[in-house]
Amino acid sequence: QLQASGGGLVQPGDSLRLSCAASERTFSTYTVGWFRQSPGKEREFVAGISWGGGNTYYSDSVKGRFTVSRDNAKNTVYLQMNSLKFEDTAIYYCAATRRVIGATPTEYAYWGQGTQVTVSS
């Protein structure tokens, strides 16, 4: 079970930190990806982190603004989002896989329920 949280309503330029918590003790052995989906659009990859945290990968649209990290002792993965833009508005999902970081949703077997991020002035 994955639980995403931390979303909210912010203004352009603001920051948010999303969390993805898992109850599974073996969560530390999973690669975790963050995806987002806005109305009328397909779910898109945002960022991913390997099980040990040594490898990260970002979409071009968030590179330099978002940072993914994890604390395996807390079974939690974070997505720090800085310099938020209107186009970052979406429902953000975390997902887990036994595979290496992938950018397509079908590569992830386990999904959280999503948390809404709205960037508005």
JSON list of C-alpha atoms in Angstrom, two decimals, residues 1-90:
[
{"chain": "A", "resi": 1, "resn": "GLN", "atom": "CA", "xyz": [0.00, 0.00, 0.00]},
{"chain": "A", "resi": 2, "resn": "LEU", "atom": "CA", "xyz": [1.33, 3.39, -1.04]},
{"chain": "A", "resi": 3, "resn": "GLN", "atom": "CA", "xyz": [0.00, 6.63, 0.41]},
{"chain": "A", "resi": 4, "resn": "ALA", "atom": "CA", "xyz": [0.80, 9.90, -1.32]},
{"chain": "A", "resi": 5, "resn": "SER", "atom": "CA", "xyz": [0.32, 13.14, 0.56]},
{"chain": "A", "resi": 6, "resn": "GLY", "atom": "CA", "xyz": [1.42, 16.74, 0.72]},
{"chain": "A", "resi": 7, "resn": "GLY", "atom": "CA", "xyz": [-0.48, 18.25, -2.17]},
{"chain": "A", "resi": 8, "resn": "GLY", "atom": "CA", "xyz": [-2.25, 21.56, -1.96]},
{"chain": "A", "resi": 9, "resn": "LEU", "atom": "CA", "xyz": [-3.01, 24.92, -3.50]},
{"chain": "A", "resi": 10, "resn": "VAL", "atom": "CA", "xyz": [0.01, 27.13, -4.07]},
{"chain": "A", "resi": 11, "resn": "GLN", "atom": "CA", "xyz": [1.01, 30.14, -6.11]},
{"chain": "A", "resi": 12, "resn": "PRO", "atom": "CA", "xyz": [3.49, 30.15, -8.99]},
{"chain": "A", "resi": 13, "resn": "GLY", "atom": "CA", "xyz": [7.02, 30.11, -7.65]},
{"chain": "A", "resi": 14, "resn": "ASP", "atom": "CA", "xyz": [6.07, 28.38, -4.42]},
{"chain": "A", "resi": 15, "resn": "SER", "atom": "CA", "xyz": [7.31, 25.03, -3.16]},
{"chain": "A", "resi": 16, "resn": "LEU", "atom": "CA", "xyz": [5.68, 21.83, -1.98]},
{"chain": "A", "resi": 17, "resn": "ARG", "atom": "CA", "xyz": [7.00, 18.55, -0.74]},
{"chain": "A", "resi": 18, "resn": "LEU", "atom": "CA", "xyz": [5.08, 15.41, -1.52]},
{"chain": "A", "resi": 19, "resn": "SER", "atom": "CA", "xyz": [5.50, 12.23, 0.45]},
{"chain": "A", "resi": 20, "resn": "CYS", "atom": "CA", "xyz": [4.91, 8.65, -0.54]},
{"chain": "A", "resi": 21, "resn": "ALA", "atom": "CA", "xyz": [4.69, 6.35, 2.46]},
{"chain": "A", "resi": 22, "resn": "ALA", "atom": "CA", "xyz": [4.49, 2.59, 2.35]},
{"chain": "A", "resi": 23, "resn": "SER", "atom": "CA", "xyz": [3.46, 0.08, 4.93]},
{"chain": "A", "resi": 24, "resn": "GLU", "atom": "CA", "xyz": [5.42, -2.70, 3.28]},
{"chain": "A", "resi": 25, "resn": "ARG", "atom": "CA", "xyz": [8.65, -3.42, 5.13]},
{"chain": "A", "resi": 26, "resn": "THR", "atom": "CA", "xyz": [10.39, -4.30, 1.88]},
{"chain": "A", "resi": 27, "resn": "PHE", "atom": "CA", "xyz": [9.61, -0.89, 0.38]},
{"chain": "A", "resi": 28, "resn": "SER", "atom": "CA", "xyz": [13.31, -0.11, 0.54]},
{"chain": "A", "resi": 29, "resn": "THR", "atom": "CA", "xyz": [13.90, -2.72, -2.15]},
{"chain": "A", "resi": 30, "resn": "TYR", "atom": "CA", "xyz": [11.58, -1.04, -4.66]},
{"chain": "A", "resi": 31, "resn": "THR", "atom": "CA", "xyz": [12.26, 1.58, -7.28]},
{"chain": "A", "resi": 32, "resn": "VAL", "atom": "CA", "xyz": [9.76, 4.41, -6.87]},
{"chain": "A", "resi": 33, "resn": "GLY", "atom": "CA", "xyz": [8.43, 6.71, -9.52]},
{"chain": "A", "resi": 34, "resn": "TRP", "atom": "CA", "xyz": [6.35, 9.86, -9.37]},
{"chain": "A", "resi": 35, "resn": "PHE", "atom": "CA", "xyz": [3.80, 10.47, -12.09]},
{"chain": "A", "resi": 36, "resn": "ARG", "atom": "CA", "xyz": [1.21, 13.14, -12.64]},
{"chain": "A", "resi": 37, "resn": "GLN", "atom": "CA", "xyz": [-2.00, 13.43, -14.56]},
{"chain": "A", "resi": 38, "resn": "SER", "atom": "CA", "xyz": [-4.08, 16.47, -15.41]},
{"chain": "A", "resi": 39, "resn": "PRO", "atom": "CA", "xyz": [-7.59, 16.43, -16.92]},
{"chain": "A", "resi": 40, "resn": "GLY", "atom": "CA", "xyz": [-7.64, 15.25, -20.50]},
{"chain": "A", "resi": 41, "resn": "LYS", "atom": "CA", "xyz": [-4.01, 14.22, -20.49]},
{"chain": "A", "resi": 42, "resn": "GLU", "atom": "CA", "xyz": [-2.22, 10.95, -20.13]},
{"chain": "A", "resi": 43, "resn": "ARG", "atom": "CA", "xyz": [-0.36, 10.08, -16.98]},
{"chain": "A", "resi": 44, "resn": "GLU", "atom": "CA", "xyz": [3.20, 11.30, -17.35]},
{"chain": "A", "resi": 45, "resn": "PHE", "atom": "CA", "xyz": [6.45, 10.44, -15.65]},
{"chain": "A", "resi": 46, "resn": "VAL", "atom": "CA", "xyz": [7.90, 13.10, -13.37]},
{"chain": "A", "resi": 47, "resn": "ALA", "atom": "CA", "xyz": [10.78, 11.56, -11.42]},
{"chain": "A", "resi": 48, "resn": "GLY", "atom": "CA", "xyz": [12.12, 8.25, -10.22]},
{"chain": "A", "resi": 49, "resn": "ILE", "atom": "CA", "xyz": [14.55, 6.95, -7.64]},
{"chain": "A", "resi": 50, "resn": "SER", "atom": "CA", "xyz": [16.25, 3.60, -7.32]},
{"chain": "A", "resi": 51, "resn": "TRP", "atom": "CA", "xyz": [15.78, 1.41, -4.29]},
{"chain": "A", "resi": 52, "resn": "GLY", "atom": "CA", "xyz": [18.97, 2.61, -2.63]},
{"chain": "A", "resi": 53, "resn": "GLY", "atom": "CA", "xyz": [18.55, 6.22, -3.68]},
{"chain": "A", "resi": 54, "resn": "GLY", "atom": "CA", "xyz": [21.74, 6.25, -5.69]},
{"chain": "A", "resi": 55, "resn": "ASN", "atom": "CA", "xyz": [20.06, 6.77, -9.03]},
{"chain": "A", "resi": 56, "resn": "THR", "atom": "CA", "xyz": [17.49, 9.38, -9.89]},
{"chain": "A", "resi": 57, "resn": "TYR", "atom": "CA", "xyz": [15.87, 10.40, -13.12]},
{"chain": "A", "resi": 58, "resn": "TYR", "atom": "CA", "xyz": [13.70, 13.37, -14.05]},
{"chain": "A", "resi": 59, "resn": "SER", "atom": "CA", "xyz": [11.54, 14.44, -16.91]},
{"chain": "A", "resi": 60, "resn": "ASP", "atom": "CA", "xyz": [12.82, 17.44, -18.80]},
{"chain": "A", "resi": 61, "resn": "SER", "atom": "CA", "xyz": [9.85, 19.49, -17.65]},
{"chain": "A", "resi": 62, "resn": "VAL", "atom": "CA", "xyz": [10.85, 19.30, -13.98]},
{"chain": "A", "resi": 63, "resn": "LYS", "atom": "CA", "xyz": [14.60, 18.86, -14.13]},
{"chain": "A", "resi": 64, "resn": "GLY", "atom": "CA", "xyz": [16.31, 21.46, -11.99]},
{"chain": "A", "resi": 65, "resn": "ARG", "atom": "CA", "xyz": [13.12, 22.29, -10.08]},
{"chain": "A", "resi": 66, "resn": "PHE", "atom": "CA", "xyz": [12.08, 18.97, -8.53]},
{"chain": "A", "resi": 67, "resn": "THR", "atom": "CA", "xyz": [14.16, 16.65, -6.37]},
{"chain": "A", "resi": 68, "resn": "VAL", "atom": "CA", "xyz": [13.27, 13.08, -5.50]},
{"chain": "A", "resi": 69, "resn": "SER", "atom": "CA", "xyz": [14.74, 11.47, -2.39]},
{"chain": "A", "resi": 70, "resn": "ARG", "atom": "CA", "xyz": [13.97, 8.66, -0.01]},
{"chain": "A", "resi": 71, "resn": "ASP", "atom": "CA", "xyz": [14.35, 7.69, 3.61]},
{"chain": "A", "resi": 72, "resn": "ASN", "atom": "CA", "xyz": [14.22, 3.93, 3.71]},
{"chain": "A", "resi": 73, "resn": "ALA", "atom": "CA", "xyz": [14.26, 3.90, 7.49]},
{"chain": "A", "resi": 74, "resn": "LYS", "atom": "CA", "xyz": [10.89, 5.66, 7.32]},
{"chain": "A", "resi": 75, "resn": "ASN", "atom": "CA", "xyz": [9.64, 3.77, 4.25]},
{"chain": "A", "resi": 76, "resn": "THR", "atom": "CA", "xyz": [9.04, 7.12, 2.59]},
{"chain": "A", "resi": 77, "resn": "VAL", "atom": "CA", "xyz": [9.93, 8.72, -0.72]},
{"chain": "A", "resi": 78, "resn": "TYR", "atom": "CA", "xyz": [9.75, 12.47, -1.18]},
{"chain": "A", "resi": 79, "resn": "LEU", "atom": "CA", "xyz": [9.29, 14.79, -4.10]},
{"chain": "A", "resi": 80, "resn": "GLN", "atom": "CA", "xyz": [10.49, 18.30, -3.36]},
{"chain": "A", "resi": 81, "resn": "MET", "atom": "CA", "xyz": [8.90, 20.66, -5.87]},
{"chain": "A", "resi": 82, "resn": "ASN", "atom": "CA", "xyz": [10.32, 24.16, -6.19]},
{"chain": "A", "resi": 83, "resn": "SER", "atom": "CA", "xyz": [9.53, 27.04, -8.51]},
{"chain": "A", "resi": 84, "resn": "LEU", "atom": "CA", "xyz": [6.13, 25.60, -9.24]},
{"chain": "A", "resi": 85, "resn": "LYS", "atom": "CA", "xyz": [4.42, 26.63, -12.46]},
{"chain": "A", "resi": 86, "resn": "PHE", "atom": "CA", "xyz": [0.81, 26.64, -13.60]},
{"chain": "A", "resi": 87, "resn": "GLU", "atom": "CA", "xyz": [1.53, 23.64, -15.80]},
{"chain": "A", "resi": 88, "resn": "ASP", "atom": "CA", "xyz": [2.57, 21.59, -12.76]},
{"chain": "A", "resi": 89, "resn": "THR", "atom": "CA", "xyz": [-1.08, 21.43, -11.73]},
{"chain": "A", "resi": 90, "resn": "ALA", "atom": "CA", "xyz": [-2.10, 17.78, -11.67]}
]
